[in-house]
Coordinates of C-alpha atoms in Angstrom, one line a residue:
M1 CA -3.8 -19.7 -14.1
I2 CA -1.8 -18.0 -16.6
G3 CA -1.7 -20.2 -19.8
L4 CA 1.8 -20.1 -21.6
M5 CA 2.2 -21.1 -25.4
S6 CA 4.9 -20.2 -28.1
A7 CA 5.4 -21.7 -31.9
T8 CA 9.5 -21.2 -32.2
A9 CA 12.6 -22.4 -30.1
A10 CA 13.4 -18.8 -28.9
G11 CA 9.8 -18.4 -27.8
A12 CA 9.7 -21.3 -26.1
A13 CA 12.8 -20.5 -24.2
A14 CA 11.4 -17.5 -22.9
R15 CA 8.1 -19.4 -22.0
D16 CA 10.2 -21.8 -20.2
R17 CA 11.9 -18.9 -18.1
L18 CA 9.0 -17.6 -17.2
A19 CA 7.3 -21.0 -16.2
A20 CA 10.2 -21.5 -13.9
A21 CA 9.8 -18.4 -12.3
W22 CA 6.0 -18.8 -11.8
P23 CA 5.6 -22.6 -11.3
D24 CA 2.4 -22.1 -9.2
R25 CA 0.9 -19.6 -11.3
T26 CA 1.5 -20.9 -15.1
R27 CA 0.6 -23.8 -17.2
V28 CA 2.5 -24.5 -20.5
Y29 CA 0.5 -25.5 -23.6
E30 CA 2.1 -27.5 -25.8
G31 CA 1.2 -28.6 -29.8
P32 CA 0.0 -26.6 -32.3
V33 CA -0.6 -22.9 -31.4
G34 CA -3.9 -22.6 -32.6
E35 CA -5.2 -25.2 -30.9
A36 CA -3.1 -24.4 -27.6
L37 CA -4.6 -20.8 -27.5
R38 CA -8.3 -22.1 -27.8
T39 CA -7.6 -24.6 -25.1
A40 CA -6.1 -21.9 -22.5
F41 CA -8.7 -19.4 -23.6
G42 CA -11.3 -21.6 -22.0
E43 CA -9.3 -22.8 -19.0
C44 CA -7.1 -19.9 -17.9
E45 CA -7.9 -16.5 -16.4
Q46 CA -4.8 -14.8 -18.4
L47 CA -2.5 -15.7 -21.3
V48 CA 0.9 -15.0 -22.2
C49 CA 1.5 -15.9 -26.2
F50 CA 5.1 -15.9 -27.3
L51 CA 3.9 -15.1 -30.9
A52 CA 3.6 -12.4 -33.3
T53 CA 0.7 -9.8 -32.6
G54 CA -0.7 -10.2 -35.6
A55 CA -1.1 -13.9 -35.4
V56 CA -2.6 -13.7 -32.2
V57 CA -4.9 -11.3 -33.1
R58 CA -6.2 -13.6 -35.7
L59 CA -6.3 -16.5 -33.6
L60 CA -8.0 -14.7 -30.7
A61 CA -11.0 -13.1 -32.9
P62 CA -13.5 -15.9 -33.1
L63 CA -12.8 -16.4 -29.2
L64 CA -13.5 -12.9 -27.8
G65 CA -16.9 -12.3 -26.0
D66 CA -17.1 -9.4 -23.4
K67 CA -14.2 -7.6 -21.9
T68 CA -15.6 -8.3 -18.4
S69 CA -15.1 -12.0 -18.9
D70 CA -12.5 -12.7 -21.5
P71 CA -8.9 -13.6 -20.1
G72 CA -6.3 -11.0 -20.0
V73 CA -3.9 -11.6 -23.2
V74 CA -0.3 -10.4 -23.0
C75 CA 1.9 -10.9 -26.2
V76 CA 5.7 -11.3 -26.1
D77 CA 7.7 -10.9 -29.5
E78 CA 10.3 -13.1 -30.8
G79 CA 13.2 -11.4 -29.5
G80 CA 12.0 -11.3 -25.9
R81 CA 12.3 -7.2 -26.0
F82 CA 8.3 -6.2 -25.6
A83 CA 5.5 -7.5 -23.4
V84 CA 2.4 -6.1 -25.3
S85 CA -1.0 -5.8 -23.3
L86 CA -3.3 -7.0 -25.9
V87 CA -6.6 -7.8 -24.6
G88 CA -8.3 -7.3 -21.4
G89 CA -6.0 -4.6 -20.1
H90 CA -8.0 -3.6 -17.0
A91 CA -10.7 -6.1 -16.5
G92 CA -8.6 -9.0 -17.5
G93 CA -5.3 -7.6 -15.6
A94 CA -3.2 -7.5 -18.9
N95 CA -1.6 -4.4 -18.4
E96 CA -0.1 -5.4 -15.0
L97 CA 0.7 -9.0 -16.4
A98 CA 2.5 -7.2 -19.1
R99 CA 4.6 -5.3 -16.7
A100 CA 5.3 -8.3 -14.5
V101 CA 6.2 -10.3 -17.5
A102 CA 8.7 -7.6 -18.9
E103 CA 10.4 -7.2 -15.4
M104 CA 10.9 -11.1 -15.0
L105 CA 12.2 -11.4 -18.7
G106 CA 14.1 -8.1 -19.2
A107 CA 11.8 -6.5 -21.7
E108 CA 9.8 -3.4 -22.3
P109 CA 5.8 -3.4 -21.2
V110 CA 3.7 -1.9 -23.8
V111 CA 0.3 -0.5 -22.7
T112 CA -1.7 1.2 -24.7
T113 CA -4.9 1.7 -22.7
A114 CA -5.9 5.5 -22.7
T115 CA -6.1 6.0 -18.8
D116 CA -2.8 4.3 -18.1
S117 CA -0.9 6.1 -20.8
V118 CA -1.6 9.4 -19.5
G119 CA -1.5 8.3 -15.6
L120 CA -5.2 8.6 -14.8
P121 CA -6.8 5.7 -13.0
G122 CA -9.5 3.9 -14.8
L123 CA -12.9 3.8 -13.2
D124 CA -13.0 0.0 -13.5
M125 CA -9.6 -0.5 -11.7
L126 CA -10.9 1.5 -8.4
G127 CA -12.0 -1.7 -6.7
L128 CA -15.4 -0.6 -6.5
P129 CA -18.3 -1.7 -8.6
V130 CA -19.0 0.6 -11.4
E131 CA -22.2 1.2 -13.7
G132 CA -23.4 3.3 -16.0
D133 CA -21.6 5.5 -19.0
V134 CA -18.3 4.2 -17.8
A135 CA -16.7 4.7 -21.3
G136 CA -18.3 8.3 -21.8
V137 CA -17.1 9.5 -18.4
S138 CA -13.6 7.9 -18.5
R139 CA -13.5 9.7 -22.1
A140 CA -14.3 12.9 -20.7
L141 CA -11.7 12.7 -18.0
L142 CA -9.1 11.9 -20.7
D143 CA -10.1 14.9 -22.7
G144 CA -10.0 17.5 -20.0
E145 CA -13.7 18.0 -19.9
P146 CA -15.4 18.8 -16.9
V147 CA -16.7 15.9 -14.7
A148 CA -18.8 16.6 -11.6
L149 CA -18.2 14.3 -8.9
R150 CA -21.4 13.8 -6.6
A151 CA -20.2 12.0 -3.3
E152 CA -23.3 11.0 -1.6
V153 CA -21.3 8.7 0.4
S154 CA -17.9 9.7 1.6
W155 CA -15.4 7.4 0.3
P156 CA -11.3 7.4 -0.3
L157 CA -10.9 7.6 -3.8
P158 CA -7.4 8.2 -5.8
P159 CA -6.8 11.5 -7.8
L160 CA -9.5 12.0 -10.3
K161 CA -9.6 15.3 -12.4
V162 CA -13.4 16.2 -11.1
T163 CA -15.0 19.5 -10.5
G164 CA -18.5 20.7 -9.1
E165 CA -20.1 20.8 -12.3
G166 CA -19.8 19.3 -15.7
R167 CA -21.8 17.6 -18.5
Y168 CA -20.4 14.3 -17.2
T169 CA -21.1 13.1 -13.8
L170 CA -19.1 10.6 -11.5
R171 CA -21.7 9.5 -8.9
V172 CA -20.6 7.7 -5.5
T173 CA -23.5 6.4 -4.0
D174 CA -25.0 3.2 -2.3
A175 CA -28.5 4.1 -3.4
L176 CA -30.6 1.8 -5.7
V177 CA -30.8 4.2 -8.4
E178 CA -30.3 3.9 -12.1
P179 CA -27.4 5.8 -13.8
A180 CA -28.5 8.9 -15.8
E181 CA -27.1 9.8 -18.9
R182 CA -23.4 10.7 -19.2
E183 CA -23.1 9.4 -15.6
A184 CA -21.0 6.8 -14.0
V185 CA -22.1 5.3 -10.7
L186 CA -19.3 3.9 -8.3
R187 CA -20.9 1.8 -5.6
P188 CA -18.6 2.0 -2.2
P189 CA -18.9 -1.1 0.2
S190 CA -20.6 1.0 2.6
L191 CA -23.6 -1.1 4.0
V192 CA -23.1 -3.6 6.9
V193 CA -26.1 -6.1 7.3
G194 CA -26.3 -7.6 10.5
V195 CA -28.2 -11.1 10.8
G196 CA -29.8 -13.2 13.4
A197 CA -31.2 -16.5 12.9
S198 CA -32.9 -19.5 14.3
R199 CA -31.3 -22.9 14.0
G200 CA -31.9 -24.1 10.7
A201 CA -33.1 -21.2 9.1
P202 CA -33.3 -21.5 5.5
V203 CA -30.8 -19.6 3.1
E204 CA -33.7 -18.8 1.0
E205 CA -35.4 -17.1 4.1
I206 CA -32.3 -15.2 5.1
L207 CA -31.5 -14.2 1.4
G208 CA -35.0 -12.8 0.8
L209 CA -34.8 -10.9 4.1
V210 CA -31.4 -9.2 3.4
E211 CA -32.4 -8.5 -0.1
G212 CA -35.7 -7.2 0.8
A213 CA -34.5 -4.8 3.4
L214 CA -32.0 -3.4 1.2
A215 CA -34.4 -2.9 -1.8
D216 CA -37.3 -1.4 0.6
A217 CA -34.7 1.3 2.1
G218 CA -33.6 2.3 -1.7
L219 CA -30.3 0.7 -1.2
S220 CA -27.8 -1.4 -3.6
V221 CA -27.0 -4.8 -2.7
R222 CA -23.6 -4.0 -4.7
S223 CA -22.9 -1.8 -1.8
L224 CA -23.0 -4.7 0.6
A225 CA -19.5 -4.8 2.5
E226 CA -20.3 -7.7 4.9
L227 CA -22.9 -9.9 6.7
A228 CA -22.4 -9.8 10.5
T229 CA -23.6 -12.0 13.4
V230 CA -22.7 -13.5 16.9
D231 CA -20.0 -15.8 17.1
A232 CA -22.5 -18.7 18.2
K233 CA -24.0 -18.4 14.6
A234 CA -20.7 -18.6 12.8
G235 CA -21.4 -22.0 11.6
E236 CA -25.1 -21.4 10.9
P237 CA -25.6 -23.0 7.3
G238 CA -28.2 -20.7 6.3
I239 CA -26.2 -17.4 7.1
V240 CA -23.0 -18.9 5.8
E241 CA -24.6 -19.9 2.4
A242 CA -26.2 -16.6 2.3
A243 CA -22.8 -14.7 2.7
E244 CA -21.4 -16.8 -0.2
R245 CA -24.2 -16.1 -2.6
L246 CA -23.8 -12.6 -1.7
G247 CA -20.3 -12.6 -2.7
V248 CA -19.4 -10.8 1.0
P249 CA -17.4 -12.0 4.0
L250 CA -19.4 -13.2 7.1
V251 CA -17.8 -11.5 10.3
T252 CA -18.6 -12.6 13.6
Y253 CA -18.5 -10.8 17.4
P254 CA -18.3 -12.2 20.7
A255 CA -21.9 -12.2 22.4
E256 CA -20.3 -10.0 25.4
E257 CA -19.1 -7.5 22.8
L258 CA -22.5 -7.1 21.1
A259 CA -24.1 -7.1 24.6
R260 CA -22.2 -3.7 25.3
I261 CA -23.8 -2.0 22.3
E262 CA -26.7 0.2 22.7
V263 CA -29.7 -0.6 20.1
P264 CA -33.2 0.8 19.7
N265 CA -34.7 -2.7 19.9
P266 CA -33.4 -5.1 22.4
S267 CA -35.0 -8.4 23.1
E268 CA -34.9 -11.3 25.7
A269 CA -35.0 -14.0 23.2
P270 CA -31.4 -13.8 21.7
L271 CA -30.2 -13.0 25.5
A272 CA -31.6 -16.1 26.5
A273 CA -30.4 -18.0 23.3
V274 CA -26.7 -16.8 22.7
G275 CA -26.0 -14.2 25.6
T276 CA -26.8 -10.8 24.2
P277 CA -30.2 -8.9 23.8
S278 CA -29.3 -8.0 20.3
V279 CA -27.7 -9.8 17.2
A280 CA -29.0 -8.2 14.0
E281 CA -28.8 -4.5 15.3
A282 CA -25.7 -4.9 17.4
A283 CA -23.5 -6.7 15.1
A284 CA -24.3 -4.1 12.2
L285 CA -23.6 -1.3 14.8
V286 CA -20.6 -2.8 16.5
R287 CA -17.9 -0.7 14.2
G288 CA -19.9 2.2 14.2
G289 CA -22.2 3.8 11.6
E290 CA -25.7 5.2 11.1
L291 CA -28.8 2.7 11.7
L292 CA -30.6 2.7 8.1
V293 CA -33.1 -0.2 8.7
P294 CA -33.9 -1.3 12.4
K295 CA -34.3 -4.9 13.1
R296 CA -36.8 -6.6 11.0
K297 CA -38.2 -10.0 11.0
S298 CA -38.5 -12.2 7.9
A299 CA -42.0 -12.6 6.3
A300 CA -42.2 -16.6 7.1
R301 CA -44.4 -17.8 10.0
P302 CA -42.6 -18.4 12.3
A303 CA -40.0 -16.2 11.5
M304 CA -36.6 -17.5 11.7
A305 CA -34.6 -14.7 10.7
T306 CA -33.8 -10.8 11.8
C307 CA -31.7 -8.2 10.0
A308 CA -30.5 -4.7 10.4
V309 CA -29.0 -2.3 8.0
V310 CA -26.1 0.2 8.9
R311 CA -24.1 2.6 6.7
R312 CA -20.2 2.8 7.8
P313 CA -18.9 6.0 7.0
G314 CA -15.9 5.4 4.3
R315 CA -12.6 5.3 6.6
G316 CA -9.7 7.6 5.2
R317 CA -6.2 6.1 4.6
L318 CA -3.0 7.3 6.0
A319 CA 0.2 5.9 4.2
V320 CA 3.5 6.8 5.8
V321 CA 5.9 6.5 2.9
G322 CA 9.5 6.1 3.1
L323 CA 11.2 7.5 -0.1
G324 CA 14.5 5.9 0.3
P325 CA 17.8 8.0 0.6
G326 CA 17.3 9.8 -2.9
A327 CA 18.0 7.7 -5.8
R328 CA 15.0 6.6 -7.9
D329 CA 15.9 3.1 -8.2
L330 CA 15.9 2.7 -4.1
L331 CA 12.3 4.0 -4.1
T332 CA 10.4 0.6 -3.4
P333 CA 7.8 -0.5 -5.6
R334 CA 5.0 -0.3 -2.8
A335 CA 6.1 3.2 -2.1
E336 CA 5.8 4.0 -5.9
A337 CA 2.2 2.3 -5.8
E338 CA 1.2 4.4 -2.7
L339 CA 2.1 7.6 -4.3
R340 CA 0.1 7.0 -7.1
R341 CA -2.9 5.8 -5.1
A342 CA -3.3 9.1 -2.8
S343 CA -5.6 12.1 -3.6
V344 CA -3.7 13.9 -1.2
L345 CA 0.2 14.3 -0.9
V346 CA 1.7 15.9 2.4
G347 CA 5.7 16.5 2.4
L348 CA 8.4 18.5 2.9
D349 CA 8.8 20.7 -0.6
Q350 CA 12.1 19.2 -1.3
Y351 CA 10.8 15.6 -0.9
V352 CA 7.8 16.6 -3.0
D353 CA 10.2 17.7 -6.0
Q354 CA 11.8 14.4 -5.9
I355 CA 8.5 12.4 -6.9
R356 CA 6.2 14.7 -8.5
D357 CA 6.6 13.2 -11.7
L358 CA 5.1 9.9 -10.1
L359 CA 1.8 11.6 -9.2
R360 CA -1.3 11.0 -11.0
P361 CA -2.8 13.9 -12.6
G362 CA -5.2 15.7 -10.1
T363 CA -3.1 14.8 -6.9
R364 CA -3.7 17.3 -4.2
I365 CA -0.1 18.5 -2.9
L366 CA 0.2 20.2 0.4
Q367 CA 3.7 20.9 1.0
S368 CA 6.0 23.0 3.5
G369 CA 9.4 24.0 4.3
L370 CA 11.9 22.6 6.8
G371 CA 11.1 22.8 10.7
A372 CA 7.0 22.2 9.9
E373 CA 6.9 18.5 10.8
E374 CA 4.2 18.7 13.0
E375 CA 2.1 21.0 11.1
R376 CA 2.4 18.4 8.4
A377 CA 1.5 15.4 10.6
R378 CA -1.5 17.1 11.7
T379 CA -2.5 18.3 8.3
A380 CA -1.9 14.4 6.7
V381 CA -3.9 13.2 9.8
A382 CA -6.9 15.7 9.2
E383 CA -7.0 14.9 5.6
A384 CA -7.4 11.1 6.3
R385 CA -10.2 12.2 9.0
S386 CA -11.9 14.0 5.9
G387 CA -11.8 10.6 4.0
H388 CA -9.3 11.0 1.7
A389 CA -6.5 8.9 0.7
V390 CA -3.3 10.5 2.0
A391 CA 0.5 9.9 1.5
L392 CA 2.7 11.5 4.0
I393 CA 6.3 11.1 2.6
G394 CA 9.6 11.2 4.3
S395 CA 13.2 10.4 3.3
G396 CA 14.8 7.1 3.9
D397 CA 12.4 5.2 6.2
A398 CA 9.6 7.3 7.3
G399 CA 9.8 5.8 10.7
V400 CA 13.3 6.6 11.3
Y401 CA 13.9 10.1 12.4
A402 CA 11.1 11.1 10.0
M403 CA 7.2 11.9 9.9
A404 CA 5.8 8.3 11.1
S405 CA 6.2 9.0 14.9
P406 CA 4.5 12.8 14.8
A407 CA 2.0 11.2 12.3
L408 CA 0.9 8.2 14.4
A409 CA 0.9 10.3 17.7
E410 CA -2.0 12.5 16.2
A411 CA -3.8 9.6 14.4
S412 CA -6.5 7.8 16.2
D413 CA -8.4 4.5 15.5
D414 CA -11.0 6.5 13.0
I415 CA -8.5 6.1 10.1
D416 CA -6.7 3.4 8.6
V417 CA -3.1 3.6 8.5
V418 CA -0.2 1.8 6.3
G419 CA 3.5 2.0 6.8
V420 CA 5.6 1.7 3.6
P421 CA 9.2 1.0 4.9
G422 CA 12.4 2.6 2.7
V423 CA 16.0 2.4 2.5
T424 CA 17.4 4.4 5.3
A425 CA 20.5 6.7 5.0
A426 CA 22.4 4.1 7.3
L427 CA 21.8 1.2 4.9
A428 CA 22.6 3.3 2.1
A429 CA 25.8 4.6 3.7
G430 CA 26.6 0.9 5.0
A431 CA 26.4 -0.3 1.5
L432 CA 28.9 2.3 0.0
L433 CA 31.1 1.6 2.7
G434 CA 31.4 -2.1 2.9
A435 CA 29.8 -3.8 5.7
P436 CA 30.0 -1.7 8.7
L437 CA 26.7 -2.9 10.1
G438 CA 27.5 -6.4 9.9
H439 CA 27.0 -6.9 13.8
D440 CA 25.1 -5.2 16.4
H441 CA 24.6 -1.2 16.0
V442 CA 22.9 1.7 16.7
S443 CA 21.7 5.1 15.2
I444 CA 21.8 8.0 17.2
S445 CA 20.7 11.7 16.1
L446 CA 23.0 14.7 17.6
S447 CA 20.4 17.1 17.0
D448 CA 19.2 18.5 20.1
L449 CA 16.3 20.5 18.4
H450 CA 13.6 18.0 19.7
T451 CA 16.2 15.9 22.6
P452 CA 18.2 17.6 25.4
W453 CA 22.0 17.0 24.9
E454 CA 22.1 15.5 28.4
V455 CA 19.9 12.7 27.3
I456 CA 21.8 12.3 23.6
E457 CA 25.1 12.3 25.6
R458 CA 24.0 9.4 27.7
R459 CA 22.8 7.3 24.8
V460 CA 26.2 8.0 23.1
R461 CA 28.0 6.8 26.3
A462 CA 26.1 3.8 26.6
A463 CA 26.7 3.0 22.9
A464 CA 30.4 3.4 23.4
E465 CA 30.5 1.2 26.5
A466 CA 28.4 -1.4 24.7
D467 CA 30.9 -1.4 22.2
L468 CA 28.0 -0.9 19.3
V469 CA 28.7 0.4 15.9
V470 CA 27.2 3.9 15.8
T471 CA 25.8 5.8 12.9
F472 CA 25.4 9.5 13.6
Y473 CA 22.5 11.3 11.7
N474 CA 22.3 14.9 11.8
P475 CA 26.1 15.1 12.6
R476 CA 26.6 18.9 12.5
S477 CA 25.1 22.0 11.3
R478 CA 26.1 25.6 10.9
G479 CA 24.6 26.3 14.2
R480 CA 25.6 23.1 16.0
D481 CA 29.4 22.7 15.6
W482 CA 30.6 21.1 18.9
Q483 CA 28.1 18.1 19.2
L484 CA 29.9 15.8 16.8
P485 CA 33.4 16.3 18.3
K486 CA 32.0 15.9 21.6
A487 CA 30.4 12.7 20.8
L488 CA 33.6 11.2 18.9
A489 CA 35.7 12.0 22.1
I490 CA 32.9 10.0 24.0
L491 CA 33.5 7.1 21.8
A492 CA 37.4 7.8 21.6
E493 CA 37.2 6.8 25.6
H494 CA 36.5 3.3 24.5
R495 CA 38.0 2.7 21.0
E496 CA 41.6 2.8 19.4
P497 CA 42.4 5.9 17.6
T498 CA 42.7 3.6 14.6
T499 CA 39.0 2.5 14.8
P500 CA 37.6 3.0 11.1
V501 CA 35.0 5.8 10.3
G502 CA 33.1 5.9 7.3
V503 CA 31.8 9.2 6.1
V504 CA 29.2 9.3 3.5
R505 CA 27.6 12.7 2.1
N506 CA 24.4 12.3 0.2
A507 CA 24.2 8.8 -0.2
S508 CA 22.6 7.5 -3.5
R509 CA 22.4 10.8 -5.2
P510 CA 24.5 12.1 -8.1
D511 CA 27.0 14.0 -5.9
E512 CA 27.2 11.1 -3.5
S513 CA 30.9 10.8 -1.8
S514 CA 32.1 8.4 0.7
R515 CA 35.6 7.7 2.6
V516 CA 36.8 5.6 5.3
T517 CA 39.2 7.1 7.8
A518 CA 40.3 6.8 11.3
L519 CA 38.7 7.8 14.5
A520 CA 41.5 10.0 15.6
A521 CA 41.9 11.5 12.0
L522 CA 38.1 12.5 11.3
D523 CA 38.0 16.4 10.7
P524 CA 34.4 17.2 11.8
T525 CA 34.6 20.4 9.7
T526 CA 34.0 18.3 6.8
V527 CA 30.9 16.9 7.9
D528 CA 27.5 18.6 7.3
M529 CA 23.6 17.8 7.7
M530 CA 23.5 15.8 4.5
T531 CA 26.4 13.5 5.8
V532 CA 26.1 10.2 7.9
V533 CA 28.9 9.2 10.0
T534 CA 29.4 5.4 11.2
V535 CA 31.9 4.8 13.6
G536 CA 33.2 0.9 14.2
N537 CA 33.5 -1.0 17.1
T538 CA 36.3 -2.7 18.6
A539 CA 36.4 -5.6 15.8
T540 CA 35.7 -3.2 12.7
R541 CA 38.4 -3.5 10.4
E542 CA 39.5 -1.7 7.1
I543 CA 39.8 -4.6 4.4
A544 CA 40.8 -3.5 1.1
G545 CA 39.6 -0.1 1.5
R546 CA 36.2 -1.3 2.8
M547 CA 34.6 -0.8 6.4
V548 CA 33.9 -4.6 7.5
T549 CA 32.5 -5.3 11.1
P550 CA 32.8 -9.2 11.3
R551 CA 29.6 -11.2 12.2
G552 CA 32.1 -13.6 14.5
Y553 CA 31.4 -17.0 12.4
R554 CA 33.1 -19.8 13.9
W555 CA 34.4 -21.0 10.3
Q556 CA 36.0 -17.8 9.8
E557 CA 37.9 -18.0 13.4
E558 CA 38.9 -21.5 12.5
T559 CA 40.4 -20.6 9.2
R560 CA 42.8 -18.0 10.4

């Protein structure tokens, strides 16, 4: 919950705007601000104070304890011009809250956390438990001092300016080790514990078994990702409570799926009880990995629980990101977040140049020129398979005549794949033209580089006969100057010469241009590869200079 408080009428007005926008996330604290702040500090995860910064500092000072437990605090000035991340920038989420509040109120976010200010990811913001000399290693990264990366467990990380050697060390491990001097340790969630238990097995017996197995193997419980078991034990109270106490999810699998897993220690007892010769080992191994601790029983007599420990390798991550048509304000926040998350960026050189300023320091860039789509797709997948967080970029939407299809044709289920949609050229052009896509429509590329012209022509003819609005991508280049006239001639067999046609070049970019003409009047020589051509259907009209394809609402027909 986010606590809101203010001292003046102007502050209350801004406070109430935020409360109205986030009714389920916020709680307004009325009354004297000192008392309100003290109450909210003890009840809320975050605070937004519509007060002077100095006043908030004085009121907060006696309340502050530890940055890992204090709420994040954002301060908004009287004029609503700035949202200042004051306390708990990382651990308390105040930095992100300041940005969200600023966006909602039309203010400027003020974030002074050192790593955020220079574009570096904070070690405490990587989503992994971290311990040791976090401040020292972070300071070394900020100062450009060499920081050695010791990745004992492969895990996808955002870009970090690390080297092979250095006075400071960032260690990625699931081993039960104490951080050395000038060392920060990241704990990846690489361990899975499979658990089997008799009915009524006490939670203490299961917990003791799991924690003991990890400790004996020299593994950290902070790297535990999940407990796994058979479906038949999904509601077993001891197992359920053990997962809750360990703070990890309980994942279950059907007995028939576990029965297919080869294990070193099968048994007749679980086969008779739940239908699989192994529960603990099979449940831990079902998604692959290295068996570190074979099945072991609890120390109780009789033993009521078994467990096994597996290390799963970190899965690489491939984000296929659509950059939109070119304008920065048409790049989605989700796309920007993926660009900043990636440690490896793969893309066409001119697209890389568009977003280079958004990348974090240390991002490895693999760029190539036109015509290397398959090479880029293979490179991106290979980097993800190596355990990296990869962003593969394309213009518009990466799934529309772009990089998603060749990349996913290469990718198998050994990596995680995320698609990030973008604003397509057809949509950007349509917005400039009016509403040409108001009814059924189709996009067709006229490039016969990868598709035979016979196939393209058949599709154009089908769209013409179906009376669909048609958007032509890749309409004309120096080496392909006859395809567009041919396609327009096919459409002209089914549409009037006066059918509106929209021609948009470099949509959303500084030199964008757009015009509406007629099918018979369009000069193909004015079109190039940076142009999108949209041909209306038989219902499309030019209204007040705009291209409109009616949706066909009954009320419009009735009022004519």
